[in-house]
Coordinates of C-alpha atoms in Angstrom, one line a residue:
X1 CA 88.3 264.4 174.8
X2 CA 86.9 263.1 171.4
X3 CA 89.3 261.3 169.1
X4 CA 89.4 263.3 165.8
X5 CA 92.0 261.1 164.2
X6 CA 94.7 258.7 164.9
X7 CA 98.1 258.9 163.4
X8 CA 100.5 256.7 165.4
X9 CA 102.8 254.7 163.1
X10 CA 104.5 252.7 165.7
X11 CA 101.2 251.7 167.7
X12 CA 100.4 248.0 168.2
X13 CA 97.5 246.7 166.1
X14 CA 94.3 245.6 167.6
X15 CA 93.1 242.2 166.1
X16 CA 89.7 240.8 166.3
X17 CA 91.4 237.7 168.1
X18 CA 92.2 240.2 170.9
X19 CA 88.5 241.0 171.5
X20 CA 87.0 239.2 174.4
X21 CA 83.3 240.4 174.7
X22 CA 82.2 240.6 178.4
X23 CA 78.9 242.3 178.1
X24 CA 75.5 241.4 176.4
X25 CA 73.9 243.3 173.7
X26 CA 70.3 244.4 174.8
X27 CA 67.2 244.2 172.5
X28 CA 65.4 247.2 171.7
X29 CA 62.0 245.8 170.3
X30 CA 60.2 247.8 173.1
X31 CA 61.3 251.1 171.4
X32 CA 60.4 250.3 167.7
X33 CA 57.3 252.5 167.7
X34 CA 58.9 255.5 169.5
X35 CA 61.5 256.4 166.9
X36 CA 62.8 259.4 169.3
X37 CA 63.6 256.9 172.1
X38 CA 65.1 254.4 169.6
X39 CA 67.3 256.9 168.2
X40 CA 68.4 258.0 171.5
X41 CA 69.2 254.4 172.4
X42 CA 71.1 254.3 169.2
X43 CA 73.2 257.3 169.6
X44 CA 74.0 256.5 173.4
X45 CA 75.0 252.8 172.8
X46 CA 76.0 252.8 169.2
X47 CA 73.6 250.0 167.8
X48 CA 70.0 248.8 167.7
X49 CA 69.3 245.0 168.1
X50 CA 65.7 244.0 167.2
X51 CA 64.7 240.4 167.9
X52 CA 62.8 238.2 165.4
X53 CA 61.3 241.4 163.4
X54 CA 62.1 240.1 159.7
X55 CA 59.6 238.1 158.0
X56 CA 60.2 234.4 158.8
X57 CA 59.4 233.0 155.2
X58 CA 61.6 235.9 153.6
X59 CA 64.4 235.0 155.9
X60 CA 64.2 231.3 155.1
X61 CA 64.2 232.0 151.5
X62 CA 67.3 234.0 151.7
X63 CA 68.9 231.5 153.7
X64 CA 67.9 228.8 151.1
X65 CA 69.4 230.9 148.3
X66 CA 72.7 231.4 150.3
X67 CA 72.9 227.8 151.1
X68 CA 72.4 226.9 147.4
X69 CA 75.4 228.7 146.7
X70 CA 77.2 227.1 149.4
X71 CA 76.2 223.7 148.1
X72 CA 77.6 224.6 144.6
X73 CA 80.8 225.5 146.3
X74 CA 81.0 222.1 148.1
X75 CA 80.7 223.8 151.5
X76 CA 77.7 222.2 152.8
X77 CA 75.7 219.0 151.7
X78 CA 72.3 219.4 149.8
X79 CA 69.2 219.9 152.0
X80 CA 71.3 220.7 155.2
X81 CA 69.5 223.8 156.6
X82 CA 71.8 224.1 159.6
X83 CA 74.7 224.8 157.3
X84 CA 77.1 222.2 158.8
X85 CA 80.5 222.6 157.0
X86 CA 81.9 219.7 154.8
X87 CA 85.4 220.7 155.2
X88 CA 85.9 222.0 151.7
X89 CA 87.9 225.4 151.9
X90 CA 86.2 228.6 151.2
X91 CA 87.3 229.5 147.7
X92 CA 88.9 233.0 148.2
X93 CA 87.1 236.2 148.7
X94 CA 83.2 235.4 148.2
X95 CA 81.6 238.4 149.8
X96 CA 80.6 240.4 146.9
X97 CA 80.3 237.4 144.5
X98 CA 77.6 237.8 141.9
X99 CA 76.4 234.2 142.9
X100 CA 74.6 236.0 145.7
X101 CA 73.2 238.9 143.8
X102 CA 69.9 240.2 144.7
X103 CA 69.4 237.9 147.9
X104 CA 69.9 240.8 150.3
X105 CA 67.9 243.6 148.4
X106 CA 64.9 241.1 148.0
X107 CA 64.9 240.4 151.9
X108 CA 65.3 244.0 153.0
X109 CA 62.6 245.2 150.4
X110 CA 60.1 242.6 151.5
X111 CA 57.1 244.7 152.5
X112 CA 57.3 243.6 156.4
X113 CA 60.9 244.1 156.5
X114 CA 60.9 247.5 154.9
X115 CA 58.2 248.7 157.2
X116 CA 60.7 247.8 160.0
X117 CA 63.5 249.8 158.4
X118 CA 61.1 252.7 158.0
X119 CA 60.5 252.7 161.8
X120 CA 64.5 252.5 162.2
X121 CA 64.9 255.5 159.9
X122 CA 61.9 257.5 161.0
X123 CA 61.0 257.8 157.2
X124 CA 60.5 255.7 154.1
X125 CA 63.7 253.4 153.5
X126 CA 65.5 252.0 150.5
X127 CA 68.5 249.9 150.3
X128 CA 72.0 251.2 149.8
X129 CA 73.6 249.4 146.7
X130 CA 76.4 247.9 149.0
X131 CA 76.3 244.3 150.4
X132 CA 78.7 242.0 151.8
X133 CA 77.7 238.1 152.0
X134 CA 79.3 235.8 154.6
X135 CA 79.5 232.1 154.5
X136 CA 82.2 231.8 156.9
X137 CA 83.3 228.3 157.9
X138 CA 85.2 227.2 161.0
X139 CA 88.8 228.8 161.0
X140 CA 87.8 230.9 158.3
X141 CA 88.2 234.7 157.8
X142 CA 87.9 237.1 160.6
X143 CA 87.1 240.6 159.8
X144 CA 89.2 243.4 161.1
X145 CA 88.0 245.8 163.9
X146 CA 86.7 248.8 162.0
X147 CA 84.1 251.5 161.7
X148 CA 81.8 251.2 158.6
X149 CA 81.7 255.0 158.4
X150 CA 85.3 255.4 157.9
X151 CA 85.4 253.5 154.8
X152 CA 81.8 254.9 153.6
X153 CA 81.9 258.7 153.9
X154 CA 79.1 260.9 152.8
X155 CA 76.2 258.6 153.0
X156 CA 73.9 260.9 154.9
X157 CA 71.7 259.2 157.6
X158 CA 72.3 255.8 156.4
X159 CA 72.4 252.9 158.8
X160 CA 74.4 249.7 158.3
X161 CA 72.3 246.5 158.7
X162 CA 73.5 242.9 159.8
X163 CA 71.4 240.1 159.3
X164 CA 71.8 236.3 160.1
X165 CA 70.1 233.7 158.3
X166 CA 70.8 230.7 160.3
X167 CA 71.3 230.5 164.2
X168 CA 74.5 232.2 165.2
X169 CA 75.6 231.3 168.6
X170 CA 78.6 232.8 170.3
X171 CA 80.9 230.0 169.3
X172 CA 80.1 230.7 165.5
X173 CA 81.7 234.1 165.0
X174 CA 78.9 236.6 165.4
X175 CA 79.4 240.3 165.5
X176 CA 81.0 242.0 168.7
X177 CA 80.5 245.7 169.2
X178 CA 82.3 248.3 171.5
X179 CA 79.2 249.6 173.2
X180 CA 79.2 253.7 173.5
X181 CA 82.4 254.2 171.7
X182 CA 80.6 255.7 168.8
X183 CA 80.9 259.1 170.2
X184 CA 84.7 259.5 170.0
X185 CA 85.3 259.8 166.3
X186 CA 87.3 257.4 164.2
X187 CA 89.8 255.0 165.5
X188 CA 91.4 253.9 162.3
X189 CA 95.2 254.7 162.4
X190 CA 96.0 256.6 159.3
X191 CA 99.7 256.1 160.2
X192 CA 99.5 252.6 159.0
X193 CA 98.6 251.3 155.7
X194 CA 95.1 250.2 154.6
X195 CA 92.9 248.9 156.3
X196 CA 94.4 251.5 158.9
X197 CA 94.1 249.3 161.9
X198 CA 93.0 250.3 165.2
X199 CA 95.8 250.8 167.9
X200 CA 95.5 248.2 170.5
X201 CA 94.8 250.4 173.4
X202 CA 92.1 252.6 171.7
X203 CA 89.2 250.7 172.6
X204 CA 88.5 249.9 176.4
X205 CA 88.5 246.0 176.8
X206 CA 85.3 246.1 179.0
X207 CA 83.4 248.0 176.1
X208 CA 83.1 245.0 174.0
X209 CA 79.6 243.1 173.8
X210 CA 78.0 240.3 171.8
X211 CA 74.9 237.8 171.9
X212 CA 73.5 234.8 170.3
X213 CA 71.6 235.8 167.2
X214 CA 68.7 234.0 165.6
X215 CA 67.2 234.2 162.0
X216 CA 64.9 237.2 161.8
X217 CA 67.2 239.4 164.2
X218 CA 68.4 242.5 162.7
X219 CA 71.5 244.5 164.1
X220 CA 71.7 248.1 163.2
X221 CA 75.4 249.3 163.9
X222 CA 76.2 253.0 164.2
X223 CA 78.8 254.1 161.5
X224 CA 81.1 255.2 164.2
X225 CA 80.8 252.0 166.3
X226 CA 83.9 249.8 166.5
X227 CA 83.0 246.1 165.6
X228 CA 84.3 242.8 164.3
X229 CA 83.3 239.4 163.4
X230 CA 84.6 236.8 165.9
X231 CA 86.3 233.6 165.1
X232 CA 84.0 230.6 164.0
X233 CA 84.6 228.0 166.4
X234 CA 81.7 225.7 165.6
X235 CA 81.1 223.0 163.0
X236 CA 78.9 225.1 160.9
X237 CA 79.1 228.1 158.2
X238 CA 78.2 231.5 159.6
X239 CA 75.5 232.5 157.1
X240 CA 74.9 236.4 157.2
X241 CA 75.1 239.5 155.1
X242 CA 75.6 243.2 156.0
X243 CA 74.1 246.0 154.0
X244 CA 73.0 249.5 154.6
X245 CA 69.7 251.5 154.3
X246 CA 69.0 255.2 153.5
X247 CA 66.3 257.6 152.9
X248 CA 64.2 256.7 149.9
X249 CA 63.2 260.2 149.5
X250 CA 66.9 261.7 149.5
X251 CA 69.3 258.8 148.9
X252 CA 73.0 260.1 148.9
X253 CA 74.2 256.6 147.6
X254 CA 73.2 255.5 143.9
X255 CA 74.2 252.7 141.7
X256 CA 75.7 253.8 138.5
X257 CA 77.4 252.8 135.2
X258 CA 80.5 254.7 134.3
X259 CA 80.2 256.5 130.9
X260 CA 83.2 258.8 130.7
X261 CA 86.1 259.7 132.8
X262 CA 88.5 262.8 133.0
X263 CA 91.4 263.2 135.6
X264 CA 89.0 265.4 137.6
X265 CA 85.3 264.0 137.0
X266 CA 83.3 261.0 136.2
X267 CA 80.2 260.8 133.9
X268 CA 77.8 258.0 134.8
X269 CA 74.3 256.9 134.1
X270 CA 72.8 256.9 137.7
X271 CA 69.7 255.1 138.7
X272 CA 66.9 257.6 139.3
X273 CA 69.2 260.5 138.2
X274 CA 70.0 259.7 134.6
X275 CA 73.1 260.9 133.0
X276 CA 75.3 263.1 135.4
X277 CA 78.8 264.3 135.8
X278 CA 80.3 264.5 139.3
X279 CA 83.7 266.3 140.3
X280 CA 86.3 264.0 141.7
X281 CA 89.2 265.3 143.7
X282 CA 92.0 264.4 146.2
X283 CA 89.4 264.2 148.9
X284 CA 87.1 261.7 147.3
X285 CA 87.2 258.5 149.0
X286 CA 87.9 256.2 145.9
X287 CA 87.8 252.4 145.7
X288 CA 86.6 251.5 142.3
X289 CA 89.0 248.6 141.6
X290 CA 88.8 246.6 145.0
X291 CA 85.9 247.6 147.6
X292 CA 88.3 247.1 150.4
X293 CA 91.3 249.3 149.3
X294 CA 91.5 253.0 148.9
X295 CA 93.1 254.1 145.5
X296 CA 95.2 257.1 145.0
X297 CA 93.6 260.1 143.3
X298 CA 96.5 260.4 141.0
X299 CA 95.8 258.1 138.0
X300 CA 92.0 258.2 138.6
X301 CA 91.3 258.4 134.8
X302 CA 93.6 255.4 134.2
X303 CA 92.2 252.9 136.5
X304 CA 88.4 254.1 136.3
X305 CA 87.0 252.5 133.0
X306 CA 83.7 253.1 131.2
X307 CA 81.2 250.4 131.8
X308 CA 82.2 250.0 135.5
X309 CA 79.4 249.5 137.9
X310 CA 79.8 251.9 140.9
X311 CA 78.2 253.1 143.9
X312 CA 78.3 257.1 143.8
X313 CA 77.9 259.1 147.1
X314 CA 77.2 262.4 146.1
X315 CA 77.1 266.0 147.8
X316 CA 75.5 268.1 145.0
X317 CA 77.8 267.7 142.1
X318 CA 80.8 266.4 143.9
X319 CA 81.6 262.7 144.3
X320 CA 82.4 262.1 148.1
X321 CA 82.9 258.4 147.4
X322 CA 83.2 256.1 144.4
X323 CA 83.0 252.3 145.4
X324 CA 82.9 249.2 143.4
X325 CA 79.2 248.4 143.3
X326 CA 77.8 245.2 145.2
X327 CA 74.1 245.4 144.3
X328 CA 73.0 242.8 146.6

């Protein structure tokens, strides 16, 4: 029976440290020129893994840009393309640091790579202005088990994209996915506070899979697929980012600057749309202050300020989601 929602305040939580993948992810390069077959694989399994499809020079350029930030932070030595960790601690949350701005978008929108994304979507693609960058050292952050669609409602036909920029063997903490679990609804436990962790028994232990990832590989994760980053037990940084792609002709998510706010609306200057006013209500998924925390609707006009850069996910003139922008 499909899981529509979970509300179990007394349930034991599922940690990424509990995930022990026993299965191997399958490559789907052979389906890339058959969109219907590729989409069936995606819906059946909850992911698409494409090996070595991104332009190698563009991947190397993105790697060098991310490593340059790591050098600036003292995490790696200059000139070390392997990303071997110096032992310097990661300085707090860096996933959406402006130091990385533009790296992901430039890589995804390279003509060779954008052609791959067009085959994945079945139509011309563009980047969603949401990116998280990972330069995770050994013993560093471990992402919670989650489903991207739970935190990003309303983006129609978008596909989350995960890319590694240096070799990411299993000991480095690559992504693990629960195969075929994308067909059972959301597992996030709304009986617990944000980030609404999964109950420990929600996902079968034998559903989890991973692989060794290489630069140029692209992993497309279904918005309903449970997944997490595993612990980095190597001596190198895990250099990767995750973004999303959507229809270029009919994008649901747009980057915008807040112009004015009322208790029930937000007026923005939106890229490609101009100045627009959107209705905001108690069902809007609001996280404009911190991208990982849903804010309460009460007080919306107090904490949403003119000048903020947001991602607006729209359905007509209603804001389905408002999120602090990370424009990649």
